[in-house]
mmCIF file of C-alpha atoms in Angstrom:
data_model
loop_
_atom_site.group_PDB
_atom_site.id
_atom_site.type_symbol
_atom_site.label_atom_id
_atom_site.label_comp_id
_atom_site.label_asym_id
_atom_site.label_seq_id
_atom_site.Cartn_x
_atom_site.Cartn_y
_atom_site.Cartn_z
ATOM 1 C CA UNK A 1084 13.199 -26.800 25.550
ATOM 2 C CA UNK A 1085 12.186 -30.468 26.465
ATOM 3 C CA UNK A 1086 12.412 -31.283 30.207
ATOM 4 C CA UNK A 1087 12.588 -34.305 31.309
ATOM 5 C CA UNK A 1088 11.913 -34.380 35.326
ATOM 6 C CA UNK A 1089 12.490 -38.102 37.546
ATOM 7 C CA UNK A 1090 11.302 -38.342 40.998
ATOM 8 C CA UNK A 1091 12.633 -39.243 43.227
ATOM 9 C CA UNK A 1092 16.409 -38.481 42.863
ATOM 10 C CA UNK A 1093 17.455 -40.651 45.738
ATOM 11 C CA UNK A 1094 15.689 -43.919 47.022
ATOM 12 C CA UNK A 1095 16.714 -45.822 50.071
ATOM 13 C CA UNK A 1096 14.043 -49.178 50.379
ATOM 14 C CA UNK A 1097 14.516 -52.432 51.843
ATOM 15 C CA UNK A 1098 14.939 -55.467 50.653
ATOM 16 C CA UNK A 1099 11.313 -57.030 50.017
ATOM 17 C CA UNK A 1100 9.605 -53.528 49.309
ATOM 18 C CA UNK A 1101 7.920 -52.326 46.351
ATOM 19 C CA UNK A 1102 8.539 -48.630 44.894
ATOM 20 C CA UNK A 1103 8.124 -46.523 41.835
ATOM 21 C CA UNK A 1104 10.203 -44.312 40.043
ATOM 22 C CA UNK A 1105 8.230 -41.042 38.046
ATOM 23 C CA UNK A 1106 10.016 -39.947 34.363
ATOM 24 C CA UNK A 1107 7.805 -36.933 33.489
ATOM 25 C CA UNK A 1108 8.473 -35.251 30.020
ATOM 26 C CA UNK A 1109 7.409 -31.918 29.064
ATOM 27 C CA UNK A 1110 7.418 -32.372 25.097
ATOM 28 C CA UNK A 1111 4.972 -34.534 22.949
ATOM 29 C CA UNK A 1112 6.858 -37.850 22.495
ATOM 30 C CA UNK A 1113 6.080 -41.573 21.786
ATOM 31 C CA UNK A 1114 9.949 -42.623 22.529
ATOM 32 C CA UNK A 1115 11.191 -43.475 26.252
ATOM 33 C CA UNK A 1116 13.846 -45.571 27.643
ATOM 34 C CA UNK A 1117 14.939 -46.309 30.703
ATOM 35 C CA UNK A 1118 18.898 -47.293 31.002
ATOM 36 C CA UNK A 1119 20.961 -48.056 33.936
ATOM 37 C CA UNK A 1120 24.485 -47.409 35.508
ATOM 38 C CA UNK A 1121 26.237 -49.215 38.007
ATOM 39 C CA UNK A 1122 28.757 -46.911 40.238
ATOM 40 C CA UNK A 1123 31.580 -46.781 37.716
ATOM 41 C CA UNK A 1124 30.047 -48.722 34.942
ATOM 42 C CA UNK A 1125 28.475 -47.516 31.176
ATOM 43 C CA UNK A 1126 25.006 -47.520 31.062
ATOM 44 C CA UNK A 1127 22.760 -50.299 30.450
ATOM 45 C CA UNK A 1128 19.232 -50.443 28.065
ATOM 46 C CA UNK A 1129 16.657 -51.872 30.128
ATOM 47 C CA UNK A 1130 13.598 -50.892 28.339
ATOM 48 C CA UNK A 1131 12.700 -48.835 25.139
ATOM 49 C CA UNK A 1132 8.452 -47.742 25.487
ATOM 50 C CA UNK A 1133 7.417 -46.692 21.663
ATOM 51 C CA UNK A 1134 3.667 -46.834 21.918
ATOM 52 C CA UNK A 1135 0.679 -44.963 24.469
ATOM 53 C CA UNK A 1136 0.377 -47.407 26.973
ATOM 54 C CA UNK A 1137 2.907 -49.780 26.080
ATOM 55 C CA UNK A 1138 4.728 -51.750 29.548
ATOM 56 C CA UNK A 1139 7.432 -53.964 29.481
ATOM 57 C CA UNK A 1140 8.604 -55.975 32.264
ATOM 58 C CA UNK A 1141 12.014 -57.863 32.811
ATOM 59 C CA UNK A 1142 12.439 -59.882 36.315
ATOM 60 C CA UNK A 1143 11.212 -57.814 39.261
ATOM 61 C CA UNK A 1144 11.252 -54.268 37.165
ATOM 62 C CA UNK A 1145 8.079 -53.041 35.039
ATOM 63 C CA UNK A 1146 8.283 -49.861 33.160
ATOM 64 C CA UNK A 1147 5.245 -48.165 31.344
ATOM 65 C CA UNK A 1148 4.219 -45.238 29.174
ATOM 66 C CA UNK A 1149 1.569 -42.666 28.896
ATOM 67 C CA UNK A 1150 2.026 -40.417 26.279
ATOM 68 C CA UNK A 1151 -0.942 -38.299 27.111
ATOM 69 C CA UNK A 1152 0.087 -37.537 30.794
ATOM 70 C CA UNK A 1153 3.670 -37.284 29.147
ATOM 71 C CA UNK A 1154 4.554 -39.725 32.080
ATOM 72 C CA UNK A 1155 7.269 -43.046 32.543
ATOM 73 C CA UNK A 1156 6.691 -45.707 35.661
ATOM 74 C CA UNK A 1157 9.495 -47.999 36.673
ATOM 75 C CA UNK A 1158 8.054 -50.150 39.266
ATOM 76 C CA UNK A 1159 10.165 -52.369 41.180
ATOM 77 C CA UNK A 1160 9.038 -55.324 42.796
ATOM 78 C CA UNK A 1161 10.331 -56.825 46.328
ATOM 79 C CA UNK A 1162 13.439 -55.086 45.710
ATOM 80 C CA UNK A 1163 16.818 -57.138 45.876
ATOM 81 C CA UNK A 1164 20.659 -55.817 46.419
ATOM 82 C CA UNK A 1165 21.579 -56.118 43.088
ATOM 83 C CA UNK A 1166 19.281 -53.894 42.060
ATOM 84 C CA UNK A 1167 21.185 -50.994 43.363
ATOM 85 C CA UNK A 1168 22.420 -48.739 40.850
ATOM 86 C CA UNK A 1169 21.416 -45.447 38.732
ATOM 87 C CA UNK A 1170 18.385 -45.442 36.955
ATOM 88 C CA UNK A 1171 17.543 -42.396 34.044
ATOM 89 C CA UNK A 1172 14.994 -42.421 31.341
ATOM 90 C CA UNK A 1173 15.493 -40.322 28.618
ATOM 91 C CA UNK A 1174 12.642 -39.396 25.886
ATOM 92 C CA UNK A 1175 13.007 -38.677 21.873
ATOM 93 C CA UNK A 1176 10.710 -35.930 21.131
ATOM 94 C CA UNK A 1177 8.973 -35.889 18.088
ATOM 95 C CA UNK A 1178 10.630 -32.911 16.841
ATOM 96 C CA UNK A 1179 13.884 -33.738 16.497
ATOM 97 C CA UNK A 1180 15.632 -36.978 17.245
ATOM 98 C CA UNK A 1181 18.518 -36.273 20.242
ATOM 99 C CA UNK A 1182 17.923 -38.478 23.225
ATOM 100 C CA UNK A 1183 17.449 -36.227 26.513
ATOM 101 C CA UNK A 1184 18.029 -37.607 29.838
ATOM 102 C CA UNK A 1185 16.724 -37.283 32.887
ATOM 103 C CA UNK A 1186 18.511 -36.284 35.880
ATOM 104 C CA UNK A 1187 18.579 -40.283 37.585
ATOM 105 C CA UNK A 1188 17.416 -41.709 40.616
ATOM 106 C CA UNK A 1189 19.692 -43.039 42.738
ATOM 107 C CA UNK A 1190 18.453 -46.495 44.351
ATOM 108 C CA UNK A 1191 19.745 -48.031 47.166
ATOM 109 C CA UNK A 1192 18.945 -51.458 48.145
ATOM 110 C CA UNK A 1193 19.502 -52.155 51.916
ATOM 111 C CA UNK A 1194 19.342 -56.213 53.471
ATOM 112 C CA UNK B 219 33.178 -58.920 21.572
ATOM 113 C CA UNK B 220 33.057 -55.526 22.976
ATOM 114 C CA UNK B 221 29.939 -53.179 21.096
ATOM 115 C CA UNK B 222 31.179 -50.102 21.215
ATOM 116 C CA UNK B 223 34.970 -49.420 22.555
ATOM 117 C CA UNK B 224 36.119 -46.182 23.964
ATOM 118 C CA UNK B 225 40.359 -45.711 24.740
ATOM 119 C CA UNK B 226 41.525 -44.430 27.049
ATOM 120 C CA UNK B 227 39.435 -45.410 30.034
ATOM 121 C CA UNK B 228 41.221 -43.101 31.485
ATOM 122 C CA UNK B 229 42.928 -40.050 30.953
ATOM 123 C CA UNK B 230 44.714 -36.688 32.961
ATOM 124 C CA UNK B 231 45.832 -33.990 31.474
ATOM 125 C CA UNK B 232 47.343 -30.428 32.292
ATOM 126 C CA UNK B 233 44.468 -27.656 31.703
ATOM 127 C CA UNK B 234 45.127 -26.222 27.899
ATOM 128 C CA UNK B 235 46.407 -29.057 26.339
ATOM 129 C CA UNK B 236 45.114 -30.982 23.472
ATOM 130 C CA UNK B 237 43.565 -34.375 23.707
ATOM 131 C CA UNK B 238 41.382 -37.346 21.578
ATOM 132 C CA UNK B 239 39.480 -39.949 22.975
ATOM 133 C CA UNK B 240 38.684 -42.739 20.524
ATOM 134 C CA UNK B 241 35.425 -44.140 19.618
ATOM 135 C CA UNK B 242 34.706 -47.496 17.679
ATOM 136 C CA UNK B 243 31.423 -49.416 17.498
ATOM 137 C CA UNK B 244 31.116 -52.642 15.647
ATOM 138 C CA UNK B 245 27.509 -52.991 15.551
ATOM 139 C CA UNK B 246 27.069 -51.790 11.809
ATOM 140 C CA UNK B 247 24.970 -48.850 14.031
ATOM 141 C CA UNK B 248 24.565 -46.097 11.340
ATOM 142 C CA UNK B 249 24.898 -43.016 13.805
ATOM 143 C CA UNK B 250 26.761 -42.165 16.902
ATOM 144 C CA UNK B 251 27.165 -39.815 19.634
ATOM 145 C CA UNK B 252 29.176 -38.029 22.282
ATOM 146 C CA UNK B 253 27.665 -37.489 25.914
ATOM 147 C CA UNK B 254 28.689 -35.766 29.074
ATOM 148 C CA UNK B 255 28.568 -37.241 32.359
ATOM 149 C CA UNK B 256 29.003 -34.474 35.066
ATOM 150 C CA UNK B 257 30.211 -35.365 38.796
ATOM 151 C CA UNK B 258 26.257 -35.174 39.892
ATOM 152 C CA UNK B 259 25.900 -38.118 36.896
ATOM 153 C CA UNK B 260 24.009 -35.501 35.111
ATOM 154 C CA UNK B 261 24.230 -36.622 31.550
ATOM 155 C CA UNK B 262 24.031 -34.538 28.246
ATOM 156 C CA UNK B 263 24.315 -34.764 24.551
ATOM 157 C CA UNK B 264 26.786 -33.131 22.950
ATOM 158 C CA UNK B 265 26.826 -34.556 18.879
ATOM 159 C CA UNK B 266 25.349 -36.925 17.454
ATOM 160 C CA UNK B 267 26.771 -37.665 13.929
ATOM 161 C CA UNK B 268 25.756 -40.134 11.068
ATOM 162 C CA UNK B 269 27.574 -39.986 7.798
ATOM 163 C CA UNK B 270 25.667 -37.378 6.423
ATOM 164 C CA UNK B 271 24.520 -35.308 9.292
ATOM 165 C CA UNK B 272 26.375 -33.463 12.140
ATOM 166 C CA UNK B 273 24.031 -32.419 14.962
ATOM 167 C CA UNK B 274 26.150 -29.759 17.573
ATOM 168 C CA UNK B 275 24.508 -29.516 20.840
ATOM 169 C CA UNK B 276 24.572 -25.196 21.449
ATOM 170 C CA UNK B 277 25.707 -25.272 24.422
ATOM 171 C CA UNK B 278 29.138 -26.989 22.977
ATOM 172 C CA UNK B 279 31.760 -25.270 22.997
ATOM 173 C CA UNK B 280 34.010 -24.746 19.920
ATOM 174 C CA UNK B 281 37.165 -26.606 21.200
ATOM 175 C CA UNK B 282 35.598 -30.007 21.502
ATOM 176 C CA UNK B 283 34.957 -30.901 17.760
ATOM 177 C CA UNK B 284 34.204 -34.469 16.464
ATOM 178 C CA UNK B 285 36.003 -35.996 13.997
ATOM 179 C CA UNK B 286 34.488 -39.176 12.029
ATOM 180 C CA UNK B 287 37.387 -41.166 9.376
ATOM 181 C CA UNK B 288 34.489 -43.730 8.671
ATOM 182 C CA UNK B 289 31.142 -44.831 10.101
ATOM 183 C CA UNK B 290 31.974 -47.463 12.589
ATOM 184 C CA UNK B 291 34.781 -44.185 14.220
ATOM 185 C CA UNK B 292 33.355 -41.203 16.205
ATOM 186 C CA UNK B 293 36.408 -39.742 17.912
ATOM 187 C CA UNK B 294 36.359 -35.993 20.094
ATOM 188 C CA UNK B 295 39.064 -33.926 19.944
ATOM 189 C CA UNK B 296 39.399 -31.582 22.539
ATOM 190 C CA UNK B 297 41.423 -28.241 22.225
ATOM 191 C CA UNK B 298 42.635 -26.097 25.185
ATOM 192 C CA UNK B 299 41.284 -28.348 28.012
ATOM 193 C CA UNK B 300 39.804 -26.652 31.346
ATOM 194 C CA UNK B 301 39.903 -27.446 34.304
ATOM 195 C CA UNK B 302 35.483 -27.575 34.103
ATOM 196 C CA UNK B 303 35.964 -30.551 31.009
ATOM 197 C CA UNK B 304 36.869 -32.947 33.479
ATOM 198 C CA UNK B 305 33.969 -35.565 33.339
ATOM 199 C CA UNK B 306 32.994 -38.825 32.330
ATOM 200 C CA UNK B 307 32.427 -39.317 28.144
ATOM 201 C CA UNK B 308 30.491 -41.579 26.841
ATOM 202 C CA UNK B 309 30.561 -42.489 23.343
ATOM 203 C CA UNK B 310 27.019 -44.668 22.274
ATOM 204 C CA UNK B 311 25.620 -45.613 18.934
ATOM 205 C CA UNK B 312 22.631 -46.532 17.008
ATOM 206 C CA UNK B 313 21.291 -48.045 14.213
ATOM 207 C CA UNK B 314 18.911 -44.740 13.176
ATOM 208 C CA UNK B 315 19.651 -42.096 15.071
ATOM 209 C CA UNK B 316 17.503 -41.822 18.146
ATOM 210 C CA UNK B 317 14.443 -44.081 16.934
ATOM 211 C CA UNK B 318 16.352 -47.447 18.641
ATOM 212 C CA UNK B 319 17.791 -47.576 22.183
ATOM 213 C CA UNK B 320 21.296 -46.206 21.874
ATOM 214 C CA UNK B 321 24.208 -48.365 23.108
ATOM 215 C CA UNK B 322 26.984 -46.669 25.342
ATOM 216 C CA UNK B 323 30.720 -46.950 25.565
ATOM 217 C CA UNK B 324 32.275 -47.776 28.431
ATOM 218 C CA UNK B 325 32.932 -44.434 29.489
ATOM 219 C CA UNK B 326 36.328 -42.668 29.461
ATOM 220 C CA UNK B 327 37.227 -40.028 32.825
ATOM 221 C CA UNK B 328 39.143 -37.194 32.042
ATOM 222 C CA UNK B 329 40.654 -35.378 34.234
ATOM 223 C CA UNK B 330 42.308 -31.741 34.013
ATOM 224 C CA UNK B 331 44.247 -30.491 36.324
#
């Protein structure tokens, strides 16, 4: 059964710091996405990865892919407040086509 | 204009009663889906439906059953509620199921007491 494995779970940084967030998948798999969800709020596509090595950045957030190492990167960049919320990827595998979600990483932003 | 549209937002119930929530996507998406958000935001599948396929997650159980009238509509009906249903759903869509990012519902909390 495909696992899909984020690290960490919690993240207290400071305003100004950089930090990364780990998506490992256990199942071969060209599809990731990384979504997120503000306390009470849906969730929100941020990035969909369909290629070995593909990144995509939007403002101070950067998310790659390695299909080889099976592995997802978001990288945030001199972190802000508002970028406080839930963060999951989740990964198609190539075997069948349901969306499977990580467990989330929950990032808090302190001034 | 709201994507996809879930009603209620919110909704509590006795534990064994029957209940819908509503689904409605107007993004010409050709598949949808039900998830589960647990109270540790733990989230998991449990259909995903297109007008020719239904996918049932296993680990489903029998008295939550979705019900489709056309293909923008995904509603869940849920038989004999327990007090362990209570949750966040989210309904999301598609335009092919699972190759394009999936866009979510609002979110509707149920809770059973």
């Amino acid at each position: 059964e495909l696992k899909v494995e984020q690290n960490p779970l919690f993240l207290s940084m400071q305003e100004g710091k950089n930090y990364t967030i780990y998506c490992n998948y256990s199942t071969t798999s060209d599809r990731l996405y990384w979504y997120r969800q503000d306390p009470g709020k849906s969730l929100e596509s941020l990035f969909v990865l369909l290629s070995n090595g593909a990144v995509k950045q939007e403002g101070r957030l950067m998310a790659s892919l390695d299909t080889k190492a099976r592995l997802s990167t978001l990288h945030i960049t001199a972190a802000v407040h508002d970028l406080s919320a839930t963060y999951f990827c989740a990964v198609v595998p190539y075997n069948n086509n349901d969306m499977r979600f990580g467990a989330g990483t929950r990032l808090t932003v302190k001034p | 204009d709201t994507a996809v549209s879930q009603t209620p937002k919110y909704l509590v119930t006795q534990m064994g009663n029957d209940k819908s929530i509503k689904c409605e996507q107007n993004l010409g998406h050709d598949t949808m889906y039900w998830y589960k958000q647990d109270s540790k935001k733990f989230l998991k599948i449990m259909f995903s439906y297109n007008n020719k396929e239904l996918i049932i997650n296993e680990t489903v159980p029998n008295r939550f059953s979705p019900k489709s009238p056309d293909k923008a509509h995904l509603n869940l009906h849920i038989n004999s509620l327990e007090l362990g249903d209570s949750a966040v759903y989210f309904c999301a869509s598609s335009p092919f199921r699972s190759y394009n990012e999936q866009f979510f519902g609002p979110g509707t909390r149920l809770t059973v007491l």
